[in-house]
Coordinates of C-alpha atoms and ligand atoms in Angstrom, one line a residue:
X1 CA -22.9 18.6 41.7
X2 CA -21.5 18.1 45.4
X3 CA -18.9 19.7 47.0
X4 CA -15.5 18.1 47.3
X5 CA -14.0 16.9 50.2
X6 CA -10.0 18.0 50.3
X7 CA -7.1 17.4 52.4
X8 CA -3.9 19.7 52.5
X9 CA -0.9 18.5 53.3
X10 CA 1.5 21.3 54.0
X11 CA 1.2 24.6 55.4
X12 CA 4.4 25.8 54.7
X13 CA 5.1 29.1 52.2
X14 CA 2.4 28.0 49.6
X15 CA 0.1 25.7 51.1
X16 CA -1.5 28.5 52.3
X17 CA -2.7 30.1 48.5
X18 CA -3.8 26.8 48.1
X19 CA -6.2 27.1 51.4
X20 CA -7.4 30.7 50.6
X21 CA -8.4 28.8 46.7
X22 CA -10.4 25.9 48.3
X23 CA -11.7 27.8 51.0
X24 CA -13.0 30.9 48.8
X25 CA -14.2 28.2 46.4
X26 CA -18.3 26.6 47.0
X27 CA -17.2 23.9 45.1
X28 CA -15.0 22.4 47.7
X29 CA -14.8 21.8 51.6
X30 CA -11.4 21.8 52.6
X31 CA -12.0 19.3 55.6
X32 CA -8.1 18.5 56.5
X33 CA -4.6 20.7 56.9
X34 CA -2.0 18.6 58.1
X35 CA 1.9 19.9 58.9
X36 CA 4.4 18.9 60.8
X37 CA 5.5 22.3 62.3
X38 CA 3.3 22.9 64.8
X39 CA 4.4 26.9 64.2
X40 CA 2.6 26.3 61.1
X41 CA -0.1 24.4 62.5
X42 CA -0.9 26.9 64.6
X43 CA -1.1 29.1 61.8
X44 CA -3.4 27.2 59.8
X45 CA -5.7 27.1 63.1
X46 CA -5.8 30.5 62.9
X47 CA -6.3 31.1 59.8
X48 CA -8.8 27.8 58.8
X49 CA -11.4 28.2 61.3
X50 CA -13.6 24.9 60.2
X51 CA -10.9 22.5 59.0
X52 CA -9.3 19.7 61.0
X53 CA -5.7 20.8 61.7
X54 CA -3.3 17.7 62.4
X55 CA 0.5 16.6 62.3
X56 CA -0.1 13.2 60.9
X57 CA -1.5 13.1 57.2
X58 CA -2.4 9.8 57.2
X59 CA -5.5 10.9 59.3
X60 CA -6.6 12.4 55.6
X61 CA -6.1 8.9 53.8
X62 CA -8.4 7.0 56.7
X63 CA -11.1 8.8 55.7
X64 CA -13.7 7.8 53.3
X65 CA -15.6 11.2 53.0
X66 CA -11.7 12.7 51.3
X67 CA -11.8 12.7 47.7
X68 CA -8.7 15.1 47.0
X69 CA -5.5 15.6 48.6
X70 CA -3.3 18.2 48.0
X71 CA 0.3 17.9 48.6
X72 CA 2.5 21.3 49.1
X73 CA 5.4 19.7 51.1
X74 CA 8.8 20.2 49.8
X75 CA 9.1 18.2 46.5
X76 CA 11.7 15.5 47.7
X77 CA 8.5 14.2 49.6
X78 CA 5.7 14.4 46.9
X79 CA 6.5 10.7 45.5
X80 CA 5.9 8.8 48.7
X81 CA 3.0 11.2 50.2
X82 CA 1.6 10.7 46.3
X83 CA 2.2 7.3 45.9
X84 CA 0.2 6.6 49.1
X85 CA -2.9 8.6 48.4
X86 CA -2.6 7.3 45.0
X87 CA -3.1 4.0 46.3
X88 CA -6.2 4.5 48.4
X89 CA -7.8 5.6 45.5
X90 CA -8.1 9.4 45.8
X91 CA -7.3 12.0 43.7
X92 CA -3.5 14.2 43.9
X93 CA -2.8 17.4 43.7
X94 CA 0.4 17.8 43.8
X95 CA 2.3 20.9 44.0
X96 CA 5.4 21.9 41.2
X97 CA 8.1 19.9 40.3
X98 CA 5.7 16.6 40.8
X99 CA 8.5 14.7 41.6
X100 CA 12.9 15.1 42.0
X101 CA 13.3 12.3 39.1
X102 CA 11.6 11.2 35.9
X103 CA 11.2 7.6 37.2
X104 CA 9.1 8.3 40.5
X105 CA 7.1 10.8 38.3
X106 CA 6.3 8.0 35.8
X107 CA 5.4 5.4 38.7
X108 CA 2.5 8.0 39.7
X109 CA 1.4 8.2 36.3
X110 CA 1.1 5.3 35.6
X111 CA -0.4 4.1 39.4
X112 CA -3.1 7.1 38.9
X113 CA -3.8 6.1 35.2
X114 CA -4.6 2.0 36.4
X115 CA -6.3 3.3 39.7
X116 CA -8.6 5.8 37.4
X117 CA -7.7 8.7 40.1
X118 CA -6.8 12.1 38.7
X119 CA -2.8 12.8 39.2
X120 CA -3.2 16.4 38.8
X121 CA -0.3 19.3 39.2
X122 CA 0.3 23.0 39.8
X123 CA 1.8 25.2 37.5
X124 CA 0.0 27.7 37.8
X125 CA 0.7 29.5 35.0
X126 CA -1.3 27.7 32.1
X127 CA -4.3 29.0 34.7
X128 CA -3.2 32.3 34.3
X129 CA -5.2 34.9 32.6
X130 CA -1.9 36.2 30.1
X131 CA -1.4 33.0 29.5
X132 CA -4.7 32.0 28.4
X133 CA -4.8 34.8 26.4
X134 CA -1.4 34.2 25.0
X135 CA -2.2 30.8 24.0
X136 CA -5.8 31.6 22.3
X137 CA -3.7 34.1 20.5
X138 CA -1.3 31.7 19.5
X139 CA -3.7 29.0 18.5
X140 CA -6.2 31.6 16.4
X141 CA -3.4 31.7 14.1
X142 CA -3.0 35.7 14.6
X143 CA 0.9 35.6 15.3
X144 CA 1.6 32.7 12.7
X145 CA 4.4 30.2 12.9
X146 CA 6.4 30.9 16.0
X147 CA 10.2 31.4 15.9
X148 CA 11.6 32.0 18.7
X149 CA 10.6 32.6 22.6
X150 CA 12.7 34.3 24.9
X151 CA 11.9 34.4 28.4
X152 CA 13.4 35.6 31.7
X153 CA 12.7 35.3 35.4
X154 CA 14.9 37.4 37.6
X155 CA 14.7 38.0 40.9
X156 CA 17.1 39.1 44.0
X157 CA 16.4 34.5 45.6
X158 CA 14.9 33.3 47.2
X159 CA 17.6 30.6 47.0
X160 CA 16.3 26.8 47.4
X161 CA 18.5 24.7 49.5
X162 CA 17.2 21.3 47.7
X163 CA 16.9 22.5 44.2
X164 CA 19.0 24.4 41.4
X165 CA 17.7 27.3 40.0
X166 CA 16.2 25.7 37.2
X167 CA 14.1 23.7 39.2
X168 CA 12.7 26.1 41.0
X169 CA 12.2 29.4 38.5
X170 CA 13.1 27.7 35.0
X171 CA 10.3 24.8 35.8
X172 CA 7.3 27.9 35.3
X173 CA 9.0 29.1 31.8
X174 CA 9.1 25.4 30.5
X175 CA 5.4 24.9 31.1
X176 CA 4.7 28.5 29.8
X177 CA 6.2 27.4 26.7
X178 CA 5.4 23.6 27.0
X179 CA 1.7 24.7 27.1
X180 CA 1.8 27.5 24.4
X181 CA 3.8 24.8 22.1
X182 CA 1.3 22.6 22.3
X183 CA 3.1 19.6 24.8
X184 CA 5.8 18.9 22.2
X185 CA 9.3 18.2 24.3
X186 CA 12.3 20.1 22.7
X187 CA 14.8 17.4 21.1
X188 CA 17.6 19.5 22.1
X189 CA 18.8 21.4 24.7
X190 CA 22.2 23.1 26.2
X191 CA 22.4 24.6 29.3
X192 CA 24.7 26.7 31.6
X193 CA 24.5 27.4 35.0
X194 CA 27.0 28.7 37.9
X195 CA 27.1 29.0 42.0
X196 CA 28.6 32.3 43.4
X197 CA 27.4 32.8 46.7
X198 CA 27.3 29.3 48.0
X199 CA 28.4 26.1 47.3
X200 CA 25.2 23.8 47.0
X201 CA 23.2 25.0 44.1
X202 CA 23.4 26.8 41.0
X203 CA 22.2 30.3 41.3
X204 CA 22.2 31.8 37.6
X205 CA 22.0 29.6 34.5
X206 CA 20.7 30.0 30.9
X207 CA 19.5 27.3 28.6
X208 CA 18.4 27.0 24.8
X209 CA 16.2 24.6 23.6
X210 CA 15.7 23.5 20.0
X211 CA 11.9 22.1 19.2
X212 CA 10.6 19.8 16.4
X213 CA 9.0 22.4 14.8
X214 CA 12.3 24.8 14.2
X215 CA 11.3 27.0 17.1
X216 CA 14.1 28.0 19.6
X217 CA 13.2 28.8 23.2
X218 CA 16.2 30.8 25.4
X219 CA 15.2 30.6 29.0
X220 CA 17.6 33.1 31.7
X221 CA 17.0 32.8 35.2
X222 CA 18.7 34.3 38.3
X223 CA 18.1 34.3 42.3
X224 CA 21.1 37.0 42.2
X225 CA 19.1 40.0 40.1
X226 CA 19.1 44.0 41.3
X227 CA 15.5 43.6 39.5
X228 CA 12.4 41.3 39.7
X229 CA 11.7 40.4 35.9
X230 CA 9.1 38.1 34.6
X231 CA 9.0 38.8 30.6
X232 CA 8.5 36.7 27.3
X233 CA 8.9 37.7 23.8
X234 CA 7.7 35.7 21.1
X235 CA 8.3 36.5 17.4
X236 CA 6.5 34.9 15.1
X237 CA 5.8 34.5 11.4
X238 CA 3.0 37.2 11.1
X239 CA 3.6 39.3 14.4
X240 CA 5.0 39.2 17.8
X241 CA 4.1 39.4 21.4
X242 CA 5.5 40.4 24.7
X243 CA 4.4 39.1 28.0
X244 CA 5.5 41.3 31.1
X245 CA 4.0 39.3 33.8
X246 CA 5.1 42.4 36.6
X247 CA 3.2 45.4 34.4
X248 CA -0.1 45.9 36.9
X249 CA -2.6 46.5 33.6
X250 CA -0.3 46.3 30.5
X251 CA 0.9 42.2 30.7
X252 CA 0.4 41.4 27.1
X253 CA 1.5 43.5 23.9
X254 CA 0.8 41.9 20.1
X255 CA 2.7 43.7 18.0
X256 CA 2.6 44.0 14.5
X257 CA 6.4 43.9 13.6
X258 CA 8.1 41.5 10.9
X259 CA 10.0 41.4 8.2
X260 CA 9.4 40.9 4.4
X261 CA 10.8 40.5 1.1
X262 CA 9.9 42.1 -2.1
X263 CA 9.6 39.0 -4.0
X264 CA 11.1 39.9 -7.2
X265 CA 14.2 41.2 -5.8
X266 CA 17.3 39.8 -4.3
X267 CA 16.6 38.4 -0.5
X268 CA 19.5 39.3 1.3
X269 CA 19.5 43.2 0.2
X270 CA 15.6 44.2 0.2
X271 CA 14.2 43.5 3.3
X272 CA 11.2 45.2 4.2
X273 CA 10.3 45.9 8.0
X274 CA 7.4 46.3 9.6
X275 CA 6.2 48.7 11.8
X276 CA 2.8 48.0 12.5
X277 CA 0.2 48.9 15.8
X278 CA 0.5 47.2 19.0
X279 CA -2.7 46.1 20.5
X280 CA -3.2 45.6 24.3
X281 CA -5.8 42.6 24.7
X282 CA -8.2 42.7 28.0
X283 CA -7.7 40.1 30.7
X284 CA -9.8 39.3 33.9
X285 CA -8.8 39.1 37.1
X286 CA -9.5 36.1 38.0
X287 CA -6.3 34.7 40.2
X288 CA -4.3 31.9 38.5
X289 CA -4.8 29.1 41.4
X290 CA -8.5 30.0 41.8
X291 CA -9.1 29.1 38.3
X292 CA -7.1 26.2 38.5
X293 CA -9.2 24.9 41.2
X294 CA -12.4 25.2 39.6
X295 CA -11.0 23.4 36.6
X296 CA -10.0 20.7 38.6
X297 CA -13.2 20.4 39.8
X298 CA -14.6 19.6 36.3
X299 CA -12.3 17.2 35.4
X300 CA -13.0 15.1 38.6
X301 CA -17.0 15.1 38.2
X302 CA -16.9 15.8 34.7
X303 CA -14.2 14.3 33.5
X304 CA -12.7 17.5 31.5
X305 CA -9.2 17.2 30.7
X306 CA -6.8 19.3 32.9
X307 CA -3.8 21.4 31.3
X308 CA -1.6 19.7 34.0
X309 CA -2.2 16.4 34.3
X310 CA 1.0 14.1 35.1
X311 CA 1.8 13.6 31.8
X312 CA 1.8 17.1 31.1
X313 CA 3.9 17.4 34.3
X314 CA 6.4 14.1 33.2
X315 CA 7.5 16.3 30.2
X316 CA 8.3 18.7 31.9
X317 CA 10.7 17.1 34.4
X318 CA 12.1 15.2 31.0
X319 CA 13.4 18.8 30.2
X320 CA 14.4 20.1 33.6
X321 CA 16.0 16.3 34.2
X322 CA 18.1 17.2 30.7
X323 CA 19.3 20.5 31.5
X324 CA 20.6 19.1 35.3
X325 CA 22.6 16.6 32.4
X326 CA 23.9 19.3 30.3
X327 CA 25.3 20.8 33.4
X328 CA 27.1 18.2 34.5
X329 CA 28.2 16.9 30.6
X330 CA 28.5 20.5 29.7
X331 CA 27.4 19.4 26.5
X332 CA 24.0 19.8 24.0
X333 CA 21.9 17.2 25.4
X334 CA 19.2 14.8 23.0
X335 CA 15.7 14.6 24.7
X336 CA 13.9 11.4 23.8
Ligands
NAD401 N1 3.1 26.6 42.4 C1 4.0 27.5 42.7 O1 4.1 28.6 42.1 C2 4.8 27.2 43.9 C3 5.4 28.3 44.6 C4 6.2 28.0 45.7 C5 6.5 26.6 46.1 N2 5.9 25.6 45.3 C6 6.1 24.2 45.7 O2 5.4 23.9 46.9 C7 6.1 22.9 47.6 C8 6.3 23.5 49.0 O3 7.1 24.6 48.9 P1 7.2 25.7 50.1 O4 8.0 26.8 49.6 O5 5.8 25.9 50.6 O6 8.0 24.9 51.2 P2 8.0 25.1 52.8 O7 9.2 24.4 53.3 O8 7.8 26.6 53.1 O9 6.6 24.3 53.3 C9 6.5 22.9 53.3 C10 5.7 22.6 54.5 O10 5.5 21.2 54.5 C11 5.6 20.7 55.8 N3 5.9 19.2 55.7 C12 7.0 18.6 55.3 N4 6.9 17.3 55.3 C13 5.6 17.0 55.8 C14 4.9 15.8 56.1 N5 5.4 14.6 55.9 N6 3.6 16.0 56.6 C15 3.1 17.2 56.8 N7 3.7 18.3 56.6 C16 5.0 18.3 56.1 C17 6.7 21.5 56.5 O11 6.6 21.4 57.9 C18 6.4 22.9 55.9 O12 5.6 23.6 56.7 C19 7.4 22.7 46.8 O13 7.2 21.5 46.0 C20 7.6 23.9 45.9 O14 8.3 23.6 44.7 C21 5.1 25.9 44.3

């Protein structure tokens, strides 16, 4: 199948990841890097010998040979850049949080769905290795009904000018869990959030979400932590599994814990615990975003579906849209 012809626009803090993936990848040709900063052009000159480097992305859009564009300017921009690559009939990749509001996200869905493009976006996570695992896991049946999920990401900022911390940390944990639930939006959710070192966004802030199926997910995250955390716990019916995304070789633990009852005594006074072994399943190496690319590829020539399509991405702004609501209400908000 033949190589595809991709844009970038935006060569800021992460565009570059997603130059290194198209670049190390023979499946693509990354033909365009456009930026306004001409620091940053510069940069990608240097480091992008063989793509056109230019200020003005619209170059990308005039040209016919361009099936892809990715966008990795800040996300107040991503609906208009989107909505105008959308409507020259090439395919988006559009970088975490798609969009700042539910209604611009759904206006690219649905322009990409009648245009037949692919509206694809990054969260890179669902591409990651533990993940993966986690969720073959998960749907193998091996950890049963889950209960509860419990997930923090800590870290000393980097704080976001243009974006709570919800928005920019909390947005990876509700696709984690988004995926490994199977797309199901929480009906529930009640969140709490404060500013201590500035006044413009929140820096801390804790939310719990109540899903259809009974399960309750408690998300905590923090630009103002003494240590970098990235962890999951997730106890389910048969066992339970914890997901240390900073351990170098140990990321993902299933273990065999849970609790009984001898049937044919009282509930409340005989439980019986479980202490089983804790296995430490394999992963590859591959990185997150390279993966990601390569599936993308398949779903444009193939058609495949892609984890993280703009419908997968709409839910998730439905949930980071209702926590930003309990914030302000500072009550449980419904999610319909
Ligand atoms: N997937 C991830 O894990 C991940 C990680 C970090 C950031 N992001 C997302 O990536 C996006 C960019 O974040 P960042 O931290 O790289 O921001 P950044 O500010 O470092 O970089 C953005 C770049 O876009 C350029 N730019 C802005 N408007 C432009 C335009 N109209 N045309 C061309 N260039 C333009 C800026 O000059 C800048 O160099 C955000 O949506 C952010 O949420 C995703």
């Amino acid at each position: 199948m033949s190589k595809i012809s991709v844009g970038l626009i935006g060569y800021g803090y992460w565009g570059p990841n997603l130059a290194r993936n198209f670049r190390a990848s023979d499946l693509y040709e990354l033909s365009y890097i456009a930026d306004l900063s001409e620091k940053r052009r510069s940069a990608a000159q240097k480091e992008n010998h063989g793509s056109r480097v230019i200020s003005d992305y619209r170059e990308i859009l005039e040209d016919s040979k361009i099936e892809l564009v990715a966008v990795a300017t800040p996300t107040s921009t991503h609906y208009a850049i989107a909505r105008e690559i959308l409507s020259r009939g090439k395919h988006v990749f559009a970088e975490k949080p798609l969009t700042n509001s539910i209604a611009q996200a759904e206006e690219l869905v649905n322009l990409s769905e009648k245009a037949g493009t692919i509206l694809a976006v990054d969260h890179p996570f669902l591409f990651s290795s533990a993940v993966r695992k986690l969720k073959s896991i998960i749907d193998s049946g091996d950890i049963g009904d889950i209960f509860v999920i419990d997930s923090e990401r800590l870290n000393l900022g980097l704080i976001q000018k243009d974006t709570n911390v919800f928005w920019d940390l909390a947005v990876h944990d509700v696709s984690i869990i988004d995926y490994l639930l199977g797309g199901v939006l929480p009906h529930r959710l009640m969140a709490d959030a404060e500013r201590y070192t500035q006044q413009d966004q929140h820096e801390f802030g804790a939310v719990s979400l109540r899903y259809p199926g009974k399960q309750i997910a408690n998300i905590r995250v923090s630009w103002l932590s003494p240590i970098k955390a990235r962890r999951m716990m997730i106890v389910g019916s048969k066992k339970m599994a914890y997901f240390d995304d900073i351990h170098p070789d140990e990321k993902i633990k299933i273990i065999d814990k849970g609790v009984e009852y001898d049937s044919d005594k009282d509930k409340a006074l005989f439980p019986v615990y479980r202490w089983g072994d804790a296995l430490l399943p394999r992963l590859d190496n591959t990185e997150s975003l390279r993966r990601e690319v390569d599936e993308l590829y398949a779903t444009i020539r193939t058609g495949t579906p892609f984890p993280s399509s703009g419908r997968d991405a709409l839910r998730i702004l439905k949930v980071l849209s209702a926590i930003d609501e309990s914030l302000i209400s500072r009550m449980e908000v419904a999610i319909v």
